[in-house]
Amino acid sequence: MLFQGFLNLNKPFGWTSHDCVARVRKLLHLKRVGHAGTLDPAATGVLPIALGKATRLLQYLPGEKAYKATVRLGVRTTTDDLQGEIITSQPCTGLNLAEVKTALSQFEGKIEQIPPIYSAIQVEGKRLYDLARQGQTVEVPVRTVEVFHIEILDWREGDFPELDVAIACGGGTYIRAIARDLGAVLQTGGTLAALTRTQSSGFYLANSLTLNELEAQLQVETFQPTTPDVALQHLPSIQLPTTSAQKWCQGQRIPLNFDVYGIVRVYEDTHFLGIGKLQDEILIPQMVFEPIS
């Protein structure tokens, strides 16, 4: 069976995003498999995976993400999480939740963030984590990211107090960097102790599948990928009459007077054809997913 669409995968601890893609490719006997939004090996949770021609639709998924994170204070590490070497470790028993709340408020809204030196960001064509492992010192570019909301879920006192938070944010936000920078503001040091992505690109943890669950569904032939129509429902849609739809699928631009501009889903009746761009009352093909037969 040829699968086309999206898999909402619950990534296991210790697996890289590439490991997950390789496993899904093998299970589904499918060459074209890709993922949206890399997750660190130590993180778990939602990893959207595109199957078949849907890999070309990854760029059109929504960018919002949400996480449940545990920050450990009093500790700094090389990777800004517990997978790295400890740089400093100093008990901070005098710290209280009120101080933490005040400091945490600085990380909502649009903020300037320096990604961890162990990250997949490229500098001059090379991944930062490769450069860091080679012992090279590079200047990590500052980026502007947006954090929509941070909610404190739990606070555990002790020599190295821990804070559980729920974070809703835009794409490109590093939760490890928030943990590190929160520790810097509090002058205690901080690192990420645990991370689960609860939402990514329109997919939610509640209806995700583990690799074992995916394999079980495949064995009894009940697995159904999420269709592009569902995954891209945040985009406005346009229906074309059959004649115009055929021309559009052949790469022709279609004159169209419509009150929406930008990226849209394109249909012929209820048949999803692909992605177009409305500009100056012209519908321009961007990606033809399923031409009219």
Tab-separated table of C-alpha atoms in Angstrom:
chain	number	residue	atom	x	y	z
A	1	MET	CA	0.000	0.000	0.000
A	2	LEU	CA	1.292	3.462	-0.922
A	3	PHE	CA	0.867	5.864	1.994
A	4	GLN	CA	0.421	9.589	1.322
A	5	GLY	CA	-0.171	11.971	4.215
A	6	PHE	CA	1.097	12.552	7.734
A	7	LEU	CA	1.936	10.436	10.764
A	8	ASN	CA	1.647	11.991	14.221
A	9	LEU	CA	4.520	10.128	15.887
A	10	ASN	CA	5.241	10.086	19.621
A	11	LYS	CA	9.040	10.110	19.542
A	12	PRO	CA	10.677	7.853	22.137
A	13	PHE	CA	13.467	8.945	24.482
A	14	GLY	CA	16.974	8.453	23.113
A	15	TRP	CA	15.981	8.395	19.452
A	16	THR	CA	17.047	11.089	17.019
A	17	SER	CA	14.470	12.476	14.600
A	18	HIS	CA	16.494	10.823	11.821
A	19	ASP	CA	16.244	7.466	13.633
A	20	CYS	CA	12.456	7.824	13.647
A	21	VAL	CA	12.312	8.642	9.949
A	22	ALA	CA	14.477	5.617	9.150
A	23	ARG	CA	12.258	3.320	11.227
A	24	VAL	CA	9.042	4.642	9.665
A	25	ARG	CA	10.564	4.293	6.200
A	26	LYS	CA	11.318	0.634	6.919
A	27	LEU	CA	7.951	-0.149	8.506
A	28	LEU	CA	5.965	1.420	5.664
A	29	HIS	CA	8.324	0.290	2.876
A	30	LEU	CA	8.377	3.892	1.737
A	31	LYS	CA	11.330	5.884	0.416
A	32	ARG	CA	9.909	9.387	0.714
A	33	VAL	CA	9.624	10.135	4.426
A	34	GLY	CA	10.441	13.406	6.193
A	35	HIS	CA	9.786	15.141	9.502
A	36	ALA	CA	8.821	18.594	10.730
A	37	GLY	CA	10.568	20.228	13.680
A	38	THR	CA	13.599	18.292	14.917
A	39	LEU	CA	13.435	16.944	18.461
A	40	ASP	CA	16.580	16.321	20.515
A	41	PRO	CA	17.272	12.650	21.381
A	42	ALA	CA	16.485	13.302	25.065
A	43	ALA	CA	13.106	14.855	24.209
A	44	THR	CA	9.912	12.897	23.661
A	45	GLY	CA	6.547	13.688	22.157
A	46	VAL	CA	5.035	14.946	18.919
A	47	LEU	CA	7.161	14.531	15.801
A	48	PRO	CA	5.076	15.112	12.651
A	49	ILE	CA	6.226	12.835	9.844
A	50	ALA	CA	5.270	13.277	6.193
A	51	LEU	CA	4.762	10.253	3.968
A	52	GLY	CA	5.185	10.066	0.205
A	53	LYS	CA	4.326	13.212	-1.725
A	54	ALA	CA	3.244	14.863	1.541
A	55	THR	CA	6.940	15.561	2.216
A	56	ARG	CA	6.500	18.512	-0.157
A	57	LEU	CA	3.765	19.870	2.094
A	58	LEU	CA	5.891	20.071	5.269
A	59	GLN	CA	6.688	23.735	4.645
A	60	TYR	CA	2.977	24.615	4.737
A	61	LEU	CA	2.235	23.144	8.180
A	62	PRO	CA	1.583	25.680	10.975
A	63	GLY	CA	4.647	26.637	12.997
A	64	GLU	CA	3.218	26.798	16.520
A	65	LYS	CA	4.541	24.352	19.097
A	66	ALA	CA	3.921	23.515	22.768
A	67	TYR	CA	6.028	21.738	25.360
A	68	LYS	CA	6.036	20.452	28.884
A	69	ALA	CA	9.489	21.042	30.340
A	70	THR	CA	11.348	20.506	33.601
A	71	VAL	CA	14.057	23.034	34.468
A	72	ARG	CA	16.675	22.166	37.099
A	73	LEU	CA	18.232	25.178	38.790
A	74	GLY	CA	21.705	25.349	40.299
A	75	VAL	CA	23.292	23.421	37.420
A	76	ARG	CA	24.884	24.471	34.129
A	77	THR	CA	25.898	22.004	31.426
A	78	THR	CA	27.691	22.121	28.074
A	79	THR	CA	24.535	21.162	26.164
A	80	ASP	CA	22.017	23.085	28.312
A	81	ASP	CA	20.387	19.771	29.257
A	82	LEU	CA	21.322	16.764	31.390
A	83	GLN	CA	22.957	14.995	28.450
A	84	GLY	CA	25.989	17.276	28.606
A	85	GLU	CA	28.930	17.664	30.953
A	86	ILE	CA	28.363	19.696	34.125
A	87	ILE	CA	30.047	23.105	33.990
A	88	THR	CA	28.915	24.332	37.425
A	89	SER	CA	26.846	22.805	40.203
A	90	GLN	CA	25.922	24.959	43.170
A	91	PRO	CA	23.005	24.329	45.574
A	92	CYS	CA	20.484	27.190	45.714
A	93	THR	CA	18.242	26.366	48.668
A	94	GLY	CA	17.340	30.027	49.266
A	95	LEU	CA	15.498	30.358	45.987
A	96	ASN	CA	11.715	30.760	46.161
A	97	LEU	CA	8.896	30.440	43.638
A	98	ALA	CA	8.056	34.150	43.694
A	99	GLU	CA	11.556	34.997	42.419
A	100	VAL	CA	11.249	32.344	39.738
A	101	LYS	CA	7.862	33.681	38.564
A	102	THR	CA	9.265	37.182	38.228
A	103	ALA	CA	12.268	35.987	36.243
A	104	LEU	CA	10.170	33.699	34.048
A	105	SER	CA	7.939	36.570	32.920
A	106	GLN	CA	10.913	37.973	30.971
A	107	PHE	CA	10.692	35.056	28.556
A	108	GLU	CA	7.188	35.705	27.209
A	109	GLY	CA	6.590	37.609	23.987
A	110	LYS	CA	9.194	38.221	21.305
A	111	ILE	CA	12.610	37.596	22.801
A	112	GLU	CA	16.219	37.477	21.639
A	113	GLN	CA	17.653	33.995	22.043
A	114	ILE	CA	21.071	32.427	21.503
A	115	PRO	CA	20.569	28.761	20.532
A	116	PRO	CA	22.598	26.102	22.398
A	117	ILE	CA	26.045	25.438	20.963
A	118	TYR	CA	24.962	21.802	20.622
A	119	SER	CA	22.126	22.325	18.128
A	120	ALA	CA	21.305	21.555	14.501
A	121	ILE	CA	21.600	25.171	13.363
A	122	GLN	CA	24.064	25.650	10.519
A	123	VAL	CA	26.871	28.172	10.533
A	124	GLU	CA	28.772	28.447	7.236
A	125	GLY	CA	27.277	25.153	6.098
A	126	LYS	CA	28.173	23.164	9.212
A	127	ARG	CA	25.957	22.023	12.092
A	128	LEU	CA	26.723	23.686	15.422
A	129	TYR	CA	26.809	20.325	17.233
A	130	ASP	CA	29.464	19.050	14.790
A	131	LEU	CA	31.587	22.145	15.372
A	132	ALA	CA	31.132	21.855	19.155
A	133	ARG	CA	32.191	18.188	19.141
A	134	GLN	CA	35.303	19.158	17.190
A	135	GLY	CA	36.142	21.682	19.903
A	136	GLN	CA	35.702	24.648	17.571
A	137	THR	CA	34.489	27.915	19.049
A	138	VAL	CA	32.030	29.758	16.837
A	139	GLU	CA	29.782	32.740	17.339
A	140	VAL	CA	26.220	31.462	17.575
A	141	PRO	CA	23.849	33.860	15.790
A	142	VAL	CA	21.192	35.519	17.941
A	143	ARG	CA	17.635	34.930	16.729
A	144	THR	CA	14.289	36.469	17.545
A	145	VAL	CA	11.698	33.923	18.668
A	146	GLU	CA	8.208	34.249	20.098
A	147	VAL	CA	6.940	32.653	23.288
A	148	PHE	CA	3.172	32.969	23.484
A	149	HIS	CA	2.641	31.726	27.026
A	150	ILE	CA	4.452	30.075	29.946
A	151	GLU	CA	2.484	28.372	32.703
A	152	ILE	CA	4.053	27.058	35.915
A	153	LEU	CA	2.818	23.517	36.579
A	154	ASP	CA	4.869	22.517	39.617
A	155	TRP	CA	7.727	23.697	41.832
A	156	ARG	CA	9.910	21.355	43.889
A	157	GLU	CA	12.244	22.894	46.467
A	158	GLY	CA	15.609	21.434	47.431
A	159	ASP	CA	19.328	21.913	46.880
A	160	PHE	CA	18.652	21.856	43.152
A	161	PRO	CA	15.015	22.957	42.812
A	162	GLU	CA	13.013	21.900	39.768
A	163	LEU	CA	10.319	23.780	37.904
A	164	ASP	CA	7.738	22.172	35.600
A	165	VAL	CA	6.354	24.525	32.955
A	166	ALA	CA	4.068	24.411	29.937
A	167	ILE	CA	5.361	26.559	27.078
A	168	ALA	CA	3.537	27.580	23.908
A	169	CYS	CA	5.810	29.134	21.319
A	170	GLY	CA	6.601	29.731	17.672
A	171	GLY	CA	8.920	27.654	15.547
A	172	GLY	CA	12.666	27.885	16.142
A	173	THR	CA	12.388	28.374	19.915
A	174	TYR	CA	14.880	26.395	21.979
A	175	ILE	CA	13.495	25.319	25.337
A	176	ARG	CA	17.023	24.398	26.438
A	177	ALA	CA	17.999	28.021	25.903
A	178	ILE	CA	15.083	29.207	28.044
A	179	ALA	CA	16.215	26.872	30.858
A	180	ARG	CA	19.800	28.124	30.558
A	181	ASP	CA	18.804	31.798	30.404
A	182	LEU	CA	16.352	31.507	33.303
A	183	GLY	CA	19.224	30.208	35.417
A	184	ALA	CA	21.352	33.131	34.277
A	185	VAL	CA	18.683	35.680	35.254
A	186	LEU	CA	18.330	34.038	38.679
A	187	GLN	CA	22.134	33.857	38.985
A	188	THR	CA	21.882	30.177	39.926
A	189	GLY	CA	22.531	28.436	36.642
A	190	GLY	CA	19.890	26.317	34.979
A	191	THR	CA	19.537	23.397	32.624
A	192	LEU	CA	16.777	21.391	30.992
A	193	ALA	CA	16.036	18.190	32.912
A	194	ALA	CA	13.171	16.800	30.790
A	195	LEU	CA	11.170	17.793	27.720
A	196	THR	CA	8.009	16.535	26.038
A	197	ARG	CA	6.550	18.222	22.983
A	198	THR	CA	2.782	18.226	23.401
A	199	GLN	CA	1.914	20.008	20.156
A	200	SER	CA	3.679	20.617	16.858
A	201	SER	CA	2.511	21.854	13.476
A	202	GLY	CA	-1.145	21.184	14.240
A	203	PHE	CA	-0.594	17.709	15.740
A	204	TYR	CA	-1.205	16.874	19.404
A	205	LEU	CA	0.275	14.378	21.854
A	206	ALA	CA	-3.165	13.043	22.833
A	207	ASN	CA	-3.688	11.385	19.444
A	208	SER	CA	-0.088	10.530	18.569
A	209	LEU	CA	1.176	7.003	17.885
A	210	THR	CA	4.249	5.318	19.324
A	211	LEU	CA	6.397	3.252	16.971
A	212	ASN	CA	5.036	0.099	18.601
A	213	GLU	CA	1.453	1.254	18.067
A	214	LEU	CA	2.218	2.098	14.456
A	215	GLU	CA	3.695	-1.346	13.890
A	216	ALA	CA	0.666	-3.011	15.495
A	217	GLN	CA	-1.741	-1.048	13.284
A	218	LEU	CA	0.249	-1.943	10.184
A	219	GLN	CA	0.090	-5.641	11.074
A	220	VAL	CA	-3.718	-5.591	11.156
A	221	GLU	CA	-3.904	-3.079	8.276
A	222	THR	CA	-5.740	-0.380	10.236
A	223	PHE	CA	-3.185	2.436	9.954
A	224	GLN	CA	-4.525	5.491	8.168
A	225	PRO	CA	-2.288	8.550	7.789
A	226	THR	CA	-3.688	12.004	8.436
A	227	THR	CA	-4.745	13.426	5.095
A	228	PRO	CA	-3.293	16.703	3.793
A	229	ASP	CA	-6.816	18.118	3.901
A	230	VAL	CA	-6.858	17.723	7.696
A	231	ALA	CA	-3.230	18.678	8.317
A	232	LEU	CA	-3.534	21.890	6.311
A	233	GLN	CA	-6.949	23.003	7.534
A	234	HIS	CA	-5.442	26.204	8.988
A	235	LEU	CA	-5.106	27.442	5.385
A	236	PRO	CA	-8.070	28.952	3.520
A	237	SER	CA	-9.464	26.845	0.674
A	238	ILE	CA	-10.574	27.515	-2.880
A	239	GLN	CA	-12.728	25.317	-5.122
A	240	LEU	CA	-12.167	25.376	-8.867
A	241	PRO	CA	-14.526	24.198	-11.598
A	242	THR	CA	-13.229	21.122	-13.415
A	243	THR	CA	-11.948	22.960	-16.488
A	244	SER	CA	-9.966	25.486	-14.423
A	245	ALA	CA	-8.758	22.748	-12.077
A	246	GLN	CA	-7.311	20.755	-14.975
A	247	LYS	CA	-5.461	23.813	-16.262
A	248	TRP	CA	-4.167	24.617	-12.762
A	249	CYS	CA	-2.865	21.053	-12.330
A	250	GLN	CA	-0.961	21.491	-15.594
A	251	GLY	CA	0.864	24.470	-14.129
A	252	GLN	CA	-1.279	27.221	-15.602
A	253	ARG	CA	-2.156	30.369	-13.677
A	254	ILE	CA	-5.869	30.892	-13.139
A	255	PRO	CA	-7.489	34.369	-12.971
A	256	LEU	CA	-9.543	34.397	-9.783
A	257	ASN	CA	-11.354	37.134	-7.896
A	258	PHE	CA	-11.229	35.985	-4.261
A	259	ASP	CA	-11.190	37.881	-0.976
A	260	VAL	CA	-8.189	35.962	0.414
A	261	TYR	CA	-4.563	36.388	-0.586
A	262	GLY	CA	-1.510	34.251	0.037
A	263	ILE	CA	-1.204	30.476	0.402
A	264	VAL	CA	-4.407	28.449	-0.063
A	265	ARG	CA	-5.606	24.864	-0.415
A	266	VAL	CA	-6.965	24.132	-3.875
A	267	TYR	CA	-9.863	21.750	-4.581
A	268	GLU	CA	-11.967	20.466	-7.432
A	269	ASP	CA	-15.231	19.718	-5.644
A	270	THR	CA	-14.003	17.805	-2.531
A	271	HIS	CA	-10.847	16.548	-4.268
A	272	PHE	CA	-7.683	18.090	-2.764
A	273	LEU	CA	-5.415	19.134	-5.623
A	274	GLY	CA	-2.563	20.892	-3.847
A	275	ILE	CA	-1.299	24.282	-2.731
A	276	GLY	CA	-1.623	27.543	-4.598
A	277	LYS	CA	-0.769	31.177	-4.037
A	278	LEU	CA	-3.274	33.949	-4.664
A	279	GLN	CA	-1.550	37.095	-5.840
A	280	ASP	CA	-3.042	40.020	-7.767
A	281	GLU	CA	-6.222	38.003	-8.443
A	282	ILE	CA	-4.182	35.194	-10.012
A	283	LEU	CA	-4.040	31.654	-8.545
A	284	ILE	CA	-0.476	30.400	-9.019
A	285	PRO	CA	0.355	26.670	-8.576
A	286	GLN	CA	2.860	26.049	-5.781
A	287	MET	CA	2.557	22.284	-5.354
A	288	VAL	CA	0.243	19.946	-7.254
A	289	PHE	CA	-0.419	17.063	-4.869
A	290	GLU	CA	-3.018	15.078	-6.795
A	291	PRO	CA	-3.853	16.066	-10.384
A	292	ILE	CA	-7.262	15.313	-11.868
A	293	SER	CA	-7.190	11.958	-13.637
